[in-house]
Amino acid sequence: MDLYDKVIELSKRRGFLWNSFEIYGGAAGFYDYGPYGAMLKRCVENIWRDFFVVQEGFFEIESPTIGIEDIFVASGHVSGFSDPITECLKCGEVFRADHLINNIVSGADGLSSDELERLIKLHNTRCPECGGNLDKVYDFNLMFTTSIGSGAGRKAYLRPETAQGMFVDFPRLLRFYREKLPFGATQIGKAYRNEISPRQGVLRLREFTQAEAEIFIDPVDKTHPRFKEIAKKKLTLYPANVQEEGGEPITMQLDEAVSSGIIAHECIAYYINLTCEFLVACGIDSHRLRLRQHRSDEMAHYAADCWDAEVYLDRFGWVEVVGIADRTDYDLKAHMKLSQAQLTVFKEYKTAQKRDVVEIKPNMAYIGPTFKNKAREIINALQNISPGDIKNGTVAVNVNGETITLGSEAFTIERRVEEIRGENVVPHVIEPSFGIDRIIYAILEHSYFEEMVEDETRVVLKLPMKIAPVKAAVLPLLTRNELIEPANRIVSLLKKIGIQTVFDDSGTIGRRYRRNDEIGTPYAITIDYETLKDGTVTIRDRDTMKQVRVPIKGIDLKISNALTQVPPL
RNA sequence: GCACCGAUAGUCUAGUGGUAUGACAUGGGCCUUCCAAGCCCAUGACCCGGGUUCAAAUCCCGGUCGGUGCACCA
């Protein structure tokens, strides 16, 4: 049994992760979070909220998981998220059609399925495996399709990422943040991808949870006001050029990484650091965490820089859990083009610029009656005339091949000084995108410890207190009423102040400690016969197994302080 | 989607053409004292469908799920 098997086995047995729809045989790519799993996930999401929503001030929005077709046409998912696939008729092997003819035709990846099929026939391309004939080329799109309304309905897709919901709300968000950069929006929610072959448990799901921030920044100023606070932090970086040269990741200070151009700018560096702080706060081992830069061949063409936070997993090696990209203005421009909406922000100059303007204003009262139904065309043509085209007070315009000469009665020339206070710019977007399910698996694996205690293996999940699904277990030493009663009183005391507490009186005390170690419960409170004499109980620490004896009075405060680590226990 | 391998209680597992082994876990009870090890009792499984057969959990075929490799992973 490797570590993956052990973690999955524990997760199943203790109610963290279950395969979905098990009684009907299950479905690949879907997982249920069991009681402790759902609780842990909620805790992870809340820590994320604390980092991005509370601390950074990027409010959370919630948009539908179903999106209308236009959104994904604009985002490129309708065309770019599908792959042209062809199958060998003899051996059944499946190939990317564009890859097959890439070496014959350049730019094959941009061609349509029909075009690819034609080229495969033309060049008599055969199955690289067995030489058999190839089937028709068809598009396999990774988006789930659905429809809105009855009958044929309106075509729609389940969103493949939460990001588009925030891009689409840009005008509303801009107004919400009072028309000023920078600002950000976040979203935690489900996304859907119809993976061809989901594998590796919770690492590649068809329905998964993302936490994404879209941070809209000034395209020409990518500094970050708080960068200086984190400039001296050291992180494990794996820059693109180092990867290409086959080198090892390097530990580097962030200000050096920015000034040497390894990280494109302060803003990306700031969120790289924030990402690491978040992951470590969730229980990711910082020694099994690195930041790998996308190589130019894997980075989207529009991205200015892109880093993946990767965690080391026993079975799978380095696995991406977060992507942090400078997506530039790609998404907003794409939506602007298709929707015709103005997705820009007015950026005021420090000092207004003055400019001499010469404008030709048509005289409607003359042109209208004189030219009647040609008037509209003439006015349009006049818009494109520059003052230099005016010769002796007349100007010639071309309307449908006919040259019409207009005299000074047809227009006036206006000269004025225009003040330009600023300009409309399309913001750039920094996008940290978190795969919550992968993070949760990594947390479980990195928190999993086996220790030898008196020749027995003790399994303990050393989860940070903030994400432990159960914070305290209350255990009467023996299953006897005189001990159960005070135990119940402590349970309700703790529950009243919002501490997730369980009562457990089943089996020997040692077994119950082990049971709670396995789900990462930080504290176990034991009621024994001394409790009846002097009103004290013991509190046991999960990691050290050490116990302290404390009075019941004030235990709620004591536990709550310990959980928030105000003073040590 | 293809190929190979696998699927037995909550978990891990033994095994067979005649309904199944064990461990751990779980539930109830006992226990005046703390780290899965005490005592008594109890619950609990052959992935689904079809075929062969007197009889299939076992053999065959198909499917589902899982693992691995290929492909895919904006």
PDB file of N, CA and C in Angstrom, chain A residues 28 65 79 81-82 142 147 154 163 180 272 315 378 396 446 452 460 500 530 532 559:
ATOM      1  N   ALA A  28     -17.240   7.493 -13.192  1.00  0.00           N
ATOM      2  CA  ALA A  28     -15.876   7.992 -13.112  1.00  0.00           C
ATOM      3  C   ALA A  28     -15.859   9.516 -13.123  1.00  0.00           C
ATOM      4  N   THR A  65     -23.872  28.222 -12.819  1.00  0.00           N
ATOM      5  CA  THR A  65     -22.958  27.191 -13.308  1.00  0.00           C
ATOM      6  C   THR A  65     -23.270  26.836 -14.754  1.00  0.00           C
ATOM      7  N   SER A  79     -14.551  26.785 -29.395  1.00  0.00           N
ATOM      8  CA  SER A  79     -13.633  26.320 -30.440  1.00  0.00           C
ATOM      9  C   SER A  79     -12.373  25.701 -29.853  1.00  0.00           C
ATOM     10  N   PHE A  81     -11.680  24.553 -26.786  1.00  0.00           N
ATOM     11  CA  PHE A  81     -11.756  23.549 -25.743  1.00  0.00           C
ATOM     12  C   PHE A  81     -12.100  22.186 -26.318  1.00  0.00           C
ATOM     13  N   SER A  82     -12.177  22.153 -27.665  1.00  0.00           N
ATOM     14  CA  SER A  82     -12.476  20.864 -28.274  1.00  0.00           C
ATOM     15  C   SER A  82     -11.276  20.422 -29.096  1.00  0.00           C
ATOM     16  N   LEU A 142     -14.765  19.328 -24.528  1.00  0.00           N
ATOM     17  CA  LEU A 142     -14.686  18.954 -23.126  1.00  0.00           C
ATOM     18  C   LEU A 142     -15.766  19.618 -22.276  1.00  0.00           C
ATOM     19  N   SER A 147     -29.401  22.508 -22.503  1.00  0.00           N
ATOM     20  CA  SER A 147     -30.196  23.525 -23.188  1.00  0.00           C
ATOM     21  C   SER A 147     -31.128  24.183 -22.195  1.00  0.00           C
ATOM     22  N   ARG A 154     -32.440  26.759 -25.891  1.00  0.00           N
ATOM     23  CA  ARG A 154     -31.308  27.583 -26.256  1.00  0.00           C
ATOM     24  C   ARG A 154     -30.059  26.851 -25.793  1.00  0.00           C
ATOM     25  N   ALA A 163     -14.256  31.565 -13.900  1.00  0.00           N
ATOM     26  CA  ALA A 163     -13.709  32.876 -14.283  1.00  0.00           C
ATOM     27  C   ALA A 163     -14.642  33.705 -15.164  1.00  0.00           C
ATOM     28  N   LYS A 180     -12.607  52.426 -10.359  1.00  0.00           N
ATOM     29  CA  LYS A 180     -11.178  52.645 -10.160  1.00  0.00           C
ATOM     30  C   LYS A 180     -10.408  51.344 -10.113  1.00  0.00           C
ATOM     31  N   ILE A 272       1.713  35.164  -6.103  1.00  0.00           N
ATOM     32  CA  ILE A 272       2.431  33.898  -5.934  1.00  0.00           C
ATOM     33  C   ILE A 272       2.691  33.674  -4.448  1.00  0.00           C
ATOM     34  N   ARG A 315       2.513   9.404  -5.022  1.00  0.00           N
ATOM     35  CA  ARG A 315       2.345   8.549  -6.184  1.00  0.00           C
ATOM     36  C   ARG A 315       2.502   9.299  -7.507  1.00  0.00           C
ATOM     37  N   ILE A 378     -23.600  61.739 -47.778  1.00  0.00           N
ATOM     38  CA  ILE A 378     -22.680  62.882 -47.853  1.00  0.00           C
ATOM     39  C   ILE A 378     -22.169  63.236 -46.454  1.00  0.00           C
ATOM     40  N   ALA A 396     -14.339  68.067 -52.034  1.00  0.00           N
ATOM     41  CA  ALA A 396     -14.970  67.072 -52.893  1.00  0.00           C
ATOM     42  C   ALA A 396     -15.139  65.776 -52.112  1.00  0.00           C
ATOM     43  N   HIS A 446      -0.308  15.362   2.921  1.00  0.00           N
ATOM     44  CA  HIS A 446       0.781  16.012   3.656  1.00  0.00           C
ATOM     45  C   HIS A 446       0.544  16.000   5.169  1.00  0.00           C
ATOM     46  N   MET A 452       5.325   5.298  15.479  1.00  0.00           N
ATOM     47  CA  MET A 452       5.338   4.094  16.292  1.00  0.00           C
ATOM     48  C   MET A 452       5.135   4.498  17.745  1.00  0.00           C
ATOM     49  N   VAL A 460      -2.032   9.520  12.373  1.00  0.00           N
ATOM     50  CA  VAL A 460      -2.562  10.803  12.808  1.00  0.00           C
ATOM     51  C   VAL A 460      -2.549  11.802  11.650  1.00  0.00           C
ATOM     52  N   GLN A 500     -16.976  22.826  16.841  1.00  0.00           N
ATOM     53  CA  GLN A 500     -17.465  21.542  16.347  1.00  0.00           C
ATOM     54  C   GLN A 500     -16.942  20.436  17.265  1.00  0.00           C
ATOM     55  N   GLU A 530     -11.751  11.492  38.790  1.00  0.00           N
ATOM     56  CA  GLU A 530     -11.263  12.689  39.461  1.00  0.00           C
ATOM     57  C   GLU A 530     -12.166  13.879  39.154  1.00  0.00           C
ATOM     58  N   LEU A 532     -15.276  13.882  39.080  1.00  0.00           N
ATOM     59  CA  LEU A 532     -16.372  13.886  40.036  1.00  0.00           C
ATOM     60  C   LEU A 532     -15.934  14.443  41.387  1.00  0.00           C
ATOM     61  N   ILE A 559     -10.323  26.076  25.319  1.00  0.00           N
ATOM     62  CA  ILE A 559     -10.282  25.369  24.029  1.00  0.00           C
ATOM     63  C   ILE A 559     -10.360  26.368  22.878  1.00  0.00           C
TER      64      ILE A 559
END
